[in-house]
Coordinates of C-alpha atoms in Angstrom, one line a residue:
X139 CA -0.1 -0.1 -0.3
X140 CA 3.2 2.2 0.4
X141 CA 2.7 3.3 -3.2
X142 CA -0.7 3.8 -3.5
X143 CA -2.5 6.6 -1.8
X144 CA -6.3 6.8 -0.8
X145 CA -7.9 10.0 -2.3
X146 CA -11.2 9.7 -0.9
X147 CA -11.1 13.4 -0.6
X148 CA -11.3 13.5 -4.5
X149 CA -14.6 11.3 -4.5
X150 CA -16.9 14.0 -3.1
X151 CA -14.9 17.8 -4.4
X152 CA -16.3 20.3 -6.2
X153 CA -14.8 20.5 -9.7
X154 CA -17.5 23.2 -11.5
X155 CA -14.8 25.2 -11.9
X156 CA -12.9 22.8 -14.7
X157 CA -15.2 23.8 -18.0
X158 CA -14.7 23.3 -21.8
X159 CA -14.5 19.7 -23.6
X160 CA -10.7 19.1 -23.3
X161 CA -10.3 16.9 -25.9
X162 CA -7.1 16.4 -27.7
X163 CA -8.9 14.2 -30.4
X164 CA -12.1 12.9 -31.1
X165 CA -12.1 8.6 -30.5
X166 CA -15.9 6.4 -31.2
X167 CA -14.6 4.1 -28.3
X168 CA -17.0 4.4 -25.3
X169 CA -16.1 0.6 -23.3
X170 CA -12.5 -0.8 -22.7
X171 CA -13.3 -3.5 -25.1
X172 CA -13.2 -1.0 -28.0
X173 CA -9.9 -0.2 -27.5
X174 CA -7.5 -1.4 -29.9
X175 CA -3.6 -1.7 -29.9
X176 CA -1.0 -2.8 -32.1
X177 CA 1.6 -5.2 -32.1
X178 CA 4.5 -4.2 -30.6
X179 CA 7.8 -2.6 -32.8
X180 CA 10.6 -2.9 -30.2
X181 CA 12.9 -5.8 -31.0
X182 CA 13.0 -8.0 -28.2
X183 CA 16.5 -8.5 -26.7
X184 CA 18.0 -12.1 -26.7
X185 CA 18.0 -11.9 -22.7
X186 CA 14.4 -11.5 -23.1
X187 CA 11.9 -14.5 -21.7
X188 CA 8.4 -13.5 -22.5
X189 CA 5.8 -16.0 -21.0
X190 CA 3.3 -17.9 -23.0
X191 CA 0.3 -17.0 -20.6
X192 CA -0.7 -13.3 -20.9
X193 CA -0.4 -10.2 -18.9
X194 CA 2.6 -12.1 -17.3
X195 CA 5.8 -9.9 -16.7
X196 CA 8.8 -10.4 -18.4
X197 CA 11.7 -12.4 -17.0
X198 CA 15.6 -11.6 -17.9
X199 CA 18.2 -14.0 -17.8
X200 CA 20.9 -11.1 -18.2
X201 CA 20.6 -7.5 -18.1
X202 CA 20.1 -6.2 -21.7
X203 CA 23.4 -5.0 -23.6
X204 CA 22.9 -1.4 -23.8
X205 CA 20.6 -0.1 -27.0
X206 CA 19.2 3.5 -27.7
X207 CA 15.3 3.7 -28.2
X208 CA 14.7 7.1 -28.6
X209 CA 18.0 8.5 -30.5
X210 CA 16.6 12.0 -30.5
X211 CA 15.7 14.1 -28.2
X212 CA 11.7 14.2 -27.4
X213 CA 11.4 17.7 -26.2
X214 CA 12.1 20.9 -28.4
X215 CA 13.8 23.0 -25.8
X216 CA 11.0 24.7 -24.0
X217 CA 9.9 24.6 -20.1
X218 CA 7.9 21.9 -19.0
X219 CA 6.0 21.7 -15.8
X220 CA 5.0 18.2 -14.3
X221 CA 3.4 17.1 -11.0
X222 CA 4.5 14.0 -10.0
X223 CA 4.4 12.0 -6.3
X224 CA 7.4 11.1 -3.9
X225 CA 7.6 8.3 -2.2
X226 CA 10.9 9.1 -0.3
X227 CA 13.2 12.4 0.8
X228 CA 13.5 14.9 -2.5
X229 CA 16.3 15.2 -4.8
X230 CA 18.9 17.8 -4.5
X231 CA 17.7 21.1 -6.4
X232 CA 19.0 21.4 -10.2
X233 CA 22.0 23.4 -9.2
X234 CA 23.2 20.7 -7.2
X235 CA 22.0 17.8 -9.4
X236 CA 24.1 16.2 -12.2
X237 CA 21.3 13.6 -13.0
X238 CA 18.8 16.2 -13.4
X239 CA 20.9 18.3 -15.3
X240 CA 21.8 15.5 -17.5
X241 CA 17.9 14.7 -18.1
X242 CA 17.1 18.1 -19.6
X243 CA 19.8 18.1 -22.0
X244 CA 18.6 14.3 -22.5
X245 CA 15.0 15.3 -22.9
X246 CA 16.0 18.8 -24.5
X247 CA 14.1 20.4 -22.6
X248 CA 13.6 22.7 -18.8
X249 CA 12.1 20.3 -16.0
X250 CA 10.2 21.7 -13.6
X251 CA 8.8 19.4 -11.8
X252 CA 6.6 19.4 -8.3
X253 CA 7.1 16.6 -6.1
X254 CA 4.1 16.1 -3.7
X255 CA 5.5 13.9 -1.0
X256 CA 2.9 10.6 -0.5
X257 CA 0.7 11.8 2.6
X258 CA 0.3 15.2 1.1
X259 CA 0.1 14.0 -2.5
X260 CA -4.1 14.3 -2.2
X261 CA -4.6 17.4 -0.7
X262 CA -2.0 19.0 -2.9
X263 CA -4.1 17.6 -6.3
X264 CA -7.1 19.0 -4.7
X265 CA -5.1 22.7 -4.4
X266 CA -4.0 22.0 -8.1
X267 CA -7.6 21.8 -9.1
X268 CA -9.0 24.3 -7.2
X269 CA -6.2 26.5 -9.1
X270 CA -7.5 25.0 -12.2
X271 CA -3.6 25.7 -12.9
X272 CA -2.6 21.4 -13.5
X273 CA 1.6 21.3 -14.6
X274 CA 1.6 20.2 -18.3
X275 CA 1.8 16.4 -17.4
X276 CA 0.2 15.3 -14.4
X277 CA 0.6 12.2 -12.3
X278 CA -2.7 10.5 -11.2
X279 CA -1.9 7.9 -8.4
X280 CA -4.2 5.0 -7.9
X281 CA -4.7 2.9 -4.8
X282 CA -4.7 -0.5 -4.4
X283 CA -8.2 -1.2 -6.3
X284 CA -8.4 2.5 -7.8
X285 CA -11.9 3.1 -6.1
X286 CA -11.1 6.3 -4.7
X287 CA -9.1 8.1 -6.7
X288 CA -10.0 6.4 -10.2
X289 CA -13.2 7.8 -8.8
X290 CA -12.0 11.0 -8.2
X291 CA -9.7 10.9 -11.3
X292 CA -13.6 10.6 -13.5
X293 CA -15.1 13.8 -12.0
X294 CA -11.6 15.3 -13.6
X295 CA -12.7 13.8 -16.7
X296 CA -16.2 15.1 -17.0
X297 CA -15.2 18.2 -15.8
X298 CA -13.1 18.8 -18.7
X299 CA -9.9 18.7 -17.3
X300 CA -7.6 16.4 -19.4
X301 CA -7.2 15.7 -23.1
X302 CA -8.5 12.6 -24.3
X303 CA -5.4 11.0 -26.0
X304 CA -7.2 7.7 -27.4
X305 CA -6.2 8.9 -30.8
X306 CA -2.3 8.8 -29.7
X307 CA -2.1 6.0 -27.3
X308 CA -4.1 3.7 -29.4
X309 CA -4.7 1.8 -32.6
X310 CA -2.4 3.5 -35.7
X311 CA -1.6 6.4 -33.5
X312 CA 0.6 4.4 -31.1
X313 CA 2.6 3.5 -33.5
X314 CA 3.9 6.8 -33.6
X315 CA 5.5 6.0 -29.8
X316 CA 6.9 2.2 -29.9
X317 CA 8.0 2.1 -26.7
X318 CA 4.7 2.7 -25.4
X319 CA 3.8 -0.3 -27.7
X320 CA 5.6 -2.3 -24.9
X321 CA 3.1 -1.2 -21.8
X322 CA 0.6 -4.3 -21.9
X323 CA -2.8 -4.0 -23.5
X324 CA -4.5 -5.1 -19.9
X325 CA -2.8 -2.2 -18.2
X326 CA -4.0 0.5 -21.3
X327 CA -7.3 -0.6 -20.2
X328 CA -7.1 -0.8 -16.8
X329 CA -5.8 2.9 -16.8
X330 CA -8.5 3.8 -19.1
X331 CA -12.3 5.4 -18.4
X332 CA -15.3 5.0 -21.0
X333 CA -12.9 3.4 -23.1
X334 CA -10.9 6.5 -23.3
X335 CA -7.0 7.1 -22.4
X336 CA -6.3 10.1 -20.7
X337 CA -2.5 9.5 -19.9
X338 CA 0.7 7.2 -20.5
X339 CA 0.1 4.7 -17.6
X340 CA 2.9 2.9 -14.7
X341 CA 2.6 -0.5 -15.3
X342 CA 2.8 -3.1 -12.8
X343 CA 1.7 -6.7 -12.3
X344 CA -1.0 -7.7 -12.8
X345 CA -2.0 -9.4 -9.7
X346 CA -0.7 -7.0 -7.3
X347 CA -0.6 -6.8 -3.8
X348 CA -1.5 -10.7 -3.5
X349 CA 1.5 -12.4 -3.9
X350 CA 2.8 -13.6 -0.3
X351 CA 5.6 -14.7 1.5
X352 CA 5.7 -17.2 4.1
X353 CA 8.5 -18.8 6.4
X354 CA 8.6 -22.0 4.5
X355 CA 11.2 -23.3 7.1
X356 CA 8.6 -23.0 10.0
X357 CA 6.0 -24.9 8.0
X358 CA 8.3 -28.0 7.1
X359 CA 9.5 -27.7 10.8
X360 CA 5.7 -27.7 12.3
X361 CA 4.8 -30.3 9.8
X362 CA 2.1 -28.2 8.2
X363 CA 3.8 -27.2 5.0
X364 CA 1.9 -26.8 1.3
X365 CA -1.6 -26.8 2.6
X366 CA -4.2 -28.3 0.1
X367 CA -7.6 -26.6 1.1
X368 CA -8.9 -24.0 3.7
X369 CA -8.8 -26.3 6.2
X370 CA -4.9 -26.9 6.4
X371 CA -4.3 -23.3 5.5
X372 CA -6.1 -22.4 9.5
X373 CA -4.0 -25.7 10.5
X374 CA -0.8 -23.8 9.1
X375 CA -1.2 -20.6 10.5
X376 CA -2.7 -21.7 13.8
X377 CA 0.4 -23.7 14.2
X378 CA 2.7 -20.8 13.6
X379 CA 0.8 -18.8 16.7
X380 CA 1.2 -22.1 18.6
X381 CA 4.0 -24.7 18.5
X382 CA 6.9 -22.3 18.7
X383 CA 8.3 -22.2 15.2
X384 CA 11.0 -20.3 16.2
X385 CA 11.8 -22.1 18.9
X386 CA 12.7 -19.9 21.6
X387 CA 10.8 -21.6 24.0
X388 CA 8.0 -18.6 23.9
X389 CA 4.4 -17.7 22.8
X390 CA 5.7 -14.4 20.7
X391 CA 5.0 -15.7 17.0
X392 CA 1.5 -15.2 15.0
X393 CA 0.9 -16.7 12.0
X394 CA -0.2 -13.2 10.1
X395 CA 0.6 -9.7 10.6
X396 CA -3.0 -8.4 9.6
X397 CA -6.4 -9.6 7.9
X398 CA -5.2 -10.3 4.5
X399 CA -8.3 -10.6 3.2
X400 CA -7.3 -10.9 -0.5
X401 CA -6.0 -13.5 -0.2
X402 CA -8.9 -15.6 1.4
X403 CA -11.6 -13.6 -1.1
X404 CA -9.2 -15.5 -4.0
X405 CA -9.1 -18.9 -1.7
X406 CA -13.1 -18.8 -1.6
X407 CA -13.2 -17.1 -5.1
X408 CA -15.5 -14.7 -4.0
X409 CA -16.0 -11.8 -6.9
X410 CA -13.6 -9.1 -7.5
X411 CA -15.6 -6.3 -6.5
X412 CA -18.3 -7.4 -9.0
X413 CA -20.1 -10.3 -10.0
X414 CA -21.8 -9.8 -13.4
X415 CA -24.6 -12.4 -14.1
X416 CA -25.7 -13.9 -17.3
X417 CA -28.7 -11.5 -17.7
X418 CA -26.2 -8.4 -17.3
X419 CA -27.1 -7.9 -13.7
X420 CA -24.8 -7.0 -11.1
X421 CA -23.7 -8.7 -7.6
X422 CA -21.6 -6.5 -5.4
X423 CA -18.9 -8.9 -3.5
X424 CA -20.0 -8.9 -0.2
X425 CA -23.5 -10.3 -1.0
X426 CA -22.1 -14.0 -2.0
X427 CA -21.5 -16.8 -0.4
X428 CA -18.1 -17.0 -1.3
X429 CA -17.3 -13.6 0.3
X430 CA -19.1 -14.9 3.8
X431 CA -16.9 -17.5 4.0
X432 CA -13.7 -16.1 3.2
X433 CA -15.2 -13.7 6.3
X434 CA -15.7 -16.7 8.5
X435 CA -12.6 -18.1 7.8
X436 CA -11.0 -14.8 8.3
X437 CA -12.9 -15.2 12.3
X438 CA -11.6 -18.3 12.7
X439 CA -8.3 -17.3 12.2
X440 CA -8.6 -14.3 14.8
X441 CA -10.7 -16.8 17.0
X442 CA -7.7 -19.0 17.3
X443 CA -4.9 -16.5 18.0
X444 CA -3.6 -16.4 14.4
X445 CA -3.7 -13.0 13.8
X446 CA -1.6 -10.3 15.7
X447 CA -4.1 -8.2 18.1
X448 CA -2.7 -5.1 16.6
X449 CA -3.9 -6.1 12.8
X450 CA -6.2 -3.5 12.5
X451 CA -3.5 -0.7 13.6
X452 CA 0.1 -2.0 12.6
X453 CA 1.5 0.1 9.7
X454 CA 3.5 -1.4 6.3
X455 CA 6.9 -0.6 8.3
X456 CA 5.7 -2.1 10.9
X457 CA 4.3 -5.3 9.5
X458 CA 7.5 -5.7 7.3
X459 CA 9.7 -5.5 10.7
X460 CA 7.6 -8.6 12.2
X461 CA 8.2 -10.8 9.0
X462 CA 12.1 -9.2 8.6
X463 CA 12.3 -10.3 13.0
X464 CA 10.5 -13.2 13.2
X465 CA 7.6 -12.7 14.7
X466 CA 5.0 -13.8 11.9
X467 CA 4.6 -16.2 9.5
X468 CA 3.2 -14.4 6.7
X469 CA 4.0 -11.3 4.5
X470 CA 2.4 -10.0 1.2
X471 CA 2.6 -6.4 -0.9
X472 CA 3.4 -6.8 -3.8
X473 CA 6.3 -9.3 -5.1
X474 CA 8.7 -7.7 -7.5
X475 CA 10.6 -6.9 -4.8
X476 CA 10.5 -9.5 -2.5
X477 CA 13.0 -11.8 -3.9
X478 CA 16.7 -11.5 -4.9
X479 CA 19.7 -11.2 -2.3
X480 CA 20.2 -8.0 -3.3
X481 CA 20.1 -5.0 -0.5
X482 CA 17.1 -4.0 1.2
X483 CA 14.4 -7.3 0.0
X484 CA 12.4 -8.7 2.1
X485 CA 14.1 -12.1 1.7
X486 CA 17.4 -10.5 2.4
X487 CA 16.2 -8.8 5.8
X488 CA 15.1 -11.8 6.9
X489 CA 17.7 -14.0 6.2
X490 CA 20.0 -11.2 8.0
X491 CA 17.9 -11.5 11.2
X492 CA 18.2 -15.5 10.9
X493 CA 20.5 -16.8 8.2
X494 CA 18.5 -20.1 8.9
X495 CA 15.0 -18.9 7.7
X496 CA 13.2 -19.8 4.3
X497 CA 11.1 -17.3 2.9
X498 CA 9.1 -18.2 0.0
X499 CA 6.5 -17.6 -2.2
X500 CA 2.8 -18.6 -1.0
X501 CA -0.2 -18.4 -3.1
X502 CA -3.5 -20.1 -1.2
X503 CA -5.5 -23.0 -2.6
X504 CA -8.7 -23.1 -3.7
X505 CA -10.5 -23.5 -0.2
X506 CA -11.9 -27.4 -1.7
X507 CA -8.4 -28.0 -3.1
X508 CA -8.6 -26.4 -6.6
X509 CA -7.6 -23.2 -7.9
X510 CA -7.8 -19.7 -6.2
X511 CA -9.3 -17.2 -7.6
X512 CA -7.2 -14.2 -7.3
X513 CA -8.3 -10.1 -8.3
X514 CA -6.9 -9.3 -11.0
X515 CA -6.1 -5.2 -11.0
X516 CA -5.9 -2.0 -12.8
X517 CA -2.4 -2.8 -14.0
X518 CA -1.1 0.3 -13.6
X519 CA 0.2 2.6 -10.8
X520 CA -1.8 5.7 -12.4
X521 CA -0.6 7.5 -15.2
X522 CA 0.8 10.5 -16.8
X523 CA -1.8 12.9 -17.9
X524 CA -2.0 16.2 -19.9
X525 CA -4.3 19.1 -19.0
X526 CA -7.1 21.1 -21.3
X527 CA -5.4 24.0 -20.5
X528 CA -2.5 22.8 -23.2
X529 CA -4.0 24.1 -26.5
X530 CA -1.2 23.1 -28.8
X531 CA -1.5 19.4 -30.6
X532 CA 2.5 19.9 -31.8
X533 CA 2.9 20.5 -27.5
X534 CA 0.6 17.7 -26.9
X535 CA 2.1 15.3 -29.2
X536 CA 5.9 16.8 -27.1
X537 CA 4.6 16.0 -24.0
X538 CA 3.8 12.4 -24.9
X539 CA 6.9 11.9 -26.3
X540 CA 8.9 13.1 -23.5
X541 CA 6.7 10.5 -21.5
X542 CA 7.5 7.6 -23.6
X543 CA 11.3 8.6 -22.6
X544 CA 10.5 7.8 -19.1
X545 CA 8.8 4.0 -20.5
X546 CA 11.5 3.0 -22.2
X547 CA 12.0 -0.6 -22.0
X548 CA 13.9 -2.4 -19.6
X549 CA 17.8 -2.3 -20.0
X550 CA 17.8 0.0 -22.3
X551 CA 20.2 3.2 -22.3
X552 CA 17.6 5.5 -22.1
X553 CA 15.8 2.8 -18.5
X554 CA 18.9 2.6 -17.3
X555 CA 19.7 6.3 -17.5
X556 CA 16.5 7.0 -15.6
X557 CA 16.4 4.3 -12.9
X558 CA 19.8 3.3 -12.6
X559 CA 21.7 7.1 -12.7
X560 CA 24.9 8.1 -13.6
X561 CA 27.1 5.4 -14.9
X562 CA 30.8 6.0 -12.1
X563 CA 28.4 8.5 -10.0
X564 CA 25.1 6.4 -9.2
X565 CA 26.3 2.8 -10.7
X566 CA 29.0 0.6 -12.3
X567 CA 28.6 -2.6 -14.5
X568 CA 29.8 -5.7 -12.4
X569 CA 28.9 -8.6 -14.7
X570 CA 26.9 -7.0 -16.9
X571 CA 24.6 -5.8 -14.7
X572 CA 24.3 -2.2 -12.9
X573 CA 25.4 -2.2 -9.8
X574 CA 24.2 1.1 -7.0
X575 CA 28.1 2.6 -6.3
X576 CA 29.1 2.5 -2.9
X577 CA 28.7 6.0 -1.1
X578 CA 27.1 7.2 -4.3
X579 CA 24.4 10.0 -4.3
X580 CA 21.5 7.5 -4.9
X581 CA 19.1 10.2 -4.5
X582 CA 19.3 12.5 -7.8
X583 CA 16.6 10.6 -9.3
X584 CA 14.4 10.7 -6.0
X585 CA 10.8 11.3 -7.3
X586 CA 11.9 12.4 -10.6
X587 CA 12.1 9.5 -12.4
X588 CA 8.6 8.0 -11.3
X589 CA 5.9 8.8 -13.6
X590 CA 5.4 5.7 -15.8
X591 CA 8.4 3.5 -16.1
X592 CA 7.8 -0.2 -16.7
X593 CA 10.1 -1.0 -14.0
X594 CA 7.6 -3.5 -12.4
X595 CA 6.5 -5.8 -15.0
X596 CA 10.0 -7.0 -15.6
X597 CA 11.6 -9.6 -13.5
X598 CA 15.6 -9.2 -13.0
X599 CA 18.1 -10.6 -10.6
X600 CA 21.5 -9.8 -11.3
X601 CA 23.5 -13.2 -11.4
X602 CA 20.8 -15.2 -9.7
X603 CA 20.4 -17.5 -12.0
X604 CA 16.3 -19.4 -12.7
X605 CA 15.6 -15.9 -10.0
X606 CA 13.8 -14.5 -12.6
X607 CA 12.1 -17.6 -14.3
X608 CA 10.8 -18.3 -10.8
X609 CA 9.2 -15.5 -10.0
X610 CA 7.9 -15.4 -13.5
X611 CA 6.1 -18.9 -13.0
X612 CA 4.4 -17.3 -9.4
X613 CA 2.7 -14.7 -11.6
X614 CA 1.6 -17.2 -13.7
X615 CA 0.2 -19.5 -11.5
X616 CA -1.4 -16.6 -9.7
X617 CA -3.0 -15.4 -13.4
X618 CA -4.6 -19.1 -13.9
X619 CA -8.0 -18.4 -13.0
X620 CA -7.8 -15.3 -11.5
X621 CA -10.7 -12.6 -11.9
X622 CA -11.1 -8.6 -13.5
X623 CA -13.5 -6.8 -12.3
X624 CA -16.5 -5.9 -14.8
X625 CA -16.9 -2.9 -14.0
X626 CA -13.5 -1.2 -14.0
X627 CA -13.1 1.8 -16.2
X628 CA -16.8 2.3 -16.6
X629 CA -18.5 5.3 -15.2
X630 CA -21.4 5.3 -12.8
X631 CA -22.0 9.1 -11.1
X632 CA -23.3 7.8 -7.8
X633 CA -20.5 5.5 -7.4
X634 CA -17.9 8.3 -7.8
X635 CA -19.9 10.9 -5.4
X636 CA -19.7 8.1 -2.8
X637 CA -17.4 5.3 -3.7
X638 CA -15.5 6.5 -0.2
X639 CA -18.4 6.1 2.5
X640 CA -19.3 2.7 0.4
X641 CA -15.8 1.4 0.5
X642 CA -15.1 2.4 4.3
X643 CA -18.5 0.5 5.3
X644 CA -17.4 -2.4 3.5
X645 CA -14.2 -2.4 4.8
X646 CA -15.3 -1.8 8.2
X647 CA -18.3 -4.2 8.5
X648 CA -15.7 -6.9 7.6
X649 CA -13.2 -5.8 10.0
X650 CA -15.2 -5.8 12.8
X651 CA -17.1 -8.8 12.1
X652 CA -13.6 -11.0 11.6
X653 CA -12.0 -9.8 14.6
X654 CA -15.4 -11.0 16.6
X655 CA -16.6 -7.3 17.4
X656 CA -20.2 -7.8 15.4
X657 CA -21.7 -11.2 14.5
X658 CA -22.2 -12.3 11.0
X659 CA -25.8 -10.7 11.2
X660 CA -24.3 -7.4 11.0
X661 CA -22.7 -7.9 7.2
X662 CA -26.8 -7.9 6.9
X663 CA -27.3 -4.7 7.7
X664 CA -24.6 -3.0 6.1
X665 CA -25.8 -4.3 3.2
X666 CA -28.9 -2.7 3.3
X667 CA -27.4 0.7 4.2
X668 CA -25.0 0.4 1.2
X669 CA -28.1 0.0 -1.2
X670 CA -29.8 3.1 0.8
X671 CA -26.6 5.1 0.2
X672 CA -25.8 5.1 -2.9
X673 CA -25.0 1.3 -3.3
X674 CA -28.2 0.7 -5.4
X675 CA -27.8 3.4 -7.8
X676 CA -24.1 2.8 -8.1
X677 CA -25.5 -0.9 -9.5
X678 CA -28.3 0.1 -11.8
X679 CA -25.5 2.9 -13.3
X680 CA -22.9 0.4 -13.9
X681 CA -25.5 -2.1 -15.6
X682 CA -26.7 0.6 -18.0
X683 CA -23.3 1.2 -18.5
X684 CA -22.4 -2.9 -19.5
X685 CA -25.4 -2.8 -21.3
X686 CA -24.2 0.1 -24.0
X687 CA -20.7 -2.1 -24.1
X688 CA -22.3 -5.3 -25.4

């Protein structure tokens, strides 16, 4: 969740001041399914392993030899302003930042970034909206499922704040931007709105945030490894909390740091937000028996002491510390940075605390011994949009080409500069792969290089044969039977207006029932309230939108 910000305030923000159509071009598309994307013309590299399973990240057997994808600078010599999110300390200013100076030369523009620290991002974005003065490239960040700020951005779009870029970013138009052709169609679709594209996305794994790491050594020691169904999963995590897996003779371990709702939803094959019936009707996830089964399972874990008692208040850093320190037997966030023996991965930090630890990937089985049904997300952290205040079409095309530089393919000369830095000052090649320079200034690019890069749809682990392919296979398993949200990219005014309160209502009910604060009957009352306070109206509007897509 560290890279996804809840923008609940956006859903109810008044944006009537944003007038005009704001379209760079017209598009007949009105549904996600109508978006078309040409096959990539970028040459595959010899080190590239492309999965046969659709939407699976690429694995790299070695870092490719440097190659150039954009021989000419994309900029025309002017000034380009940006609004971006910052997840770390800010970079040095331009005068003391050789990387930023070099970036300006490579782009042939004077880049003027505004970097909003992640806790302040939502407020600063709303401030920009209130002023009606978005920067030339404005990054719109998605939260875990896109519901909060996705709804907020839909309101921006409805008010005409950003250009419709569909004619450039799909169909034949995309052929003018070869690097962008490498972005998976699922990512384009996941960041679309009513079948239209309003920016260049930052791709992520299709199944993200649900790829877990568990203490396999604990499971083997206690004889509960490789659970085949829900009962055996329960047995494993209860054993982690009750049978002294770390061998210190104390009752100081837990199976889980949190409720981990998405894991059990996948195990019981609950819908991904909504389930689409044969008649075109939508059923909300918490209206299904599968959801209730997952909730009951979570309550069993809680009652048997498998879940940390502070599960509802622990922060991400605290969750990581518990797992790294051998106090919990399971952790999940993403998967891309879990493994590998490079510094700061969860695998490395866990092994540093206990060299005998064996953290390994874990995906729940289906509750009945079959396959789980994990949720497919937006496949995007967000995207860079171009505000309608930019009137010159040539400027719009220039800005897309500038974002194309950010989106250069993994291992290219442009990618290496954007995400590894300046050779000799920020990294050196070691056995053919870029390795950070010890004591080098690693924060020159902080925040500035986070916009629409392809890093997380590529698996690469330097000098670790087979690791990238193993991670790729893990994603393939996660995608097998995974389900999409049928309302993704559709517009419901009621959902835009009420998403923050409706999602919170559902989440609070799950938490209270799972932890025993309320009985299962409480869910029925919450569903009734949810329907009255905008849920049923959103359902109708989504159903109407789906009918138009037939």
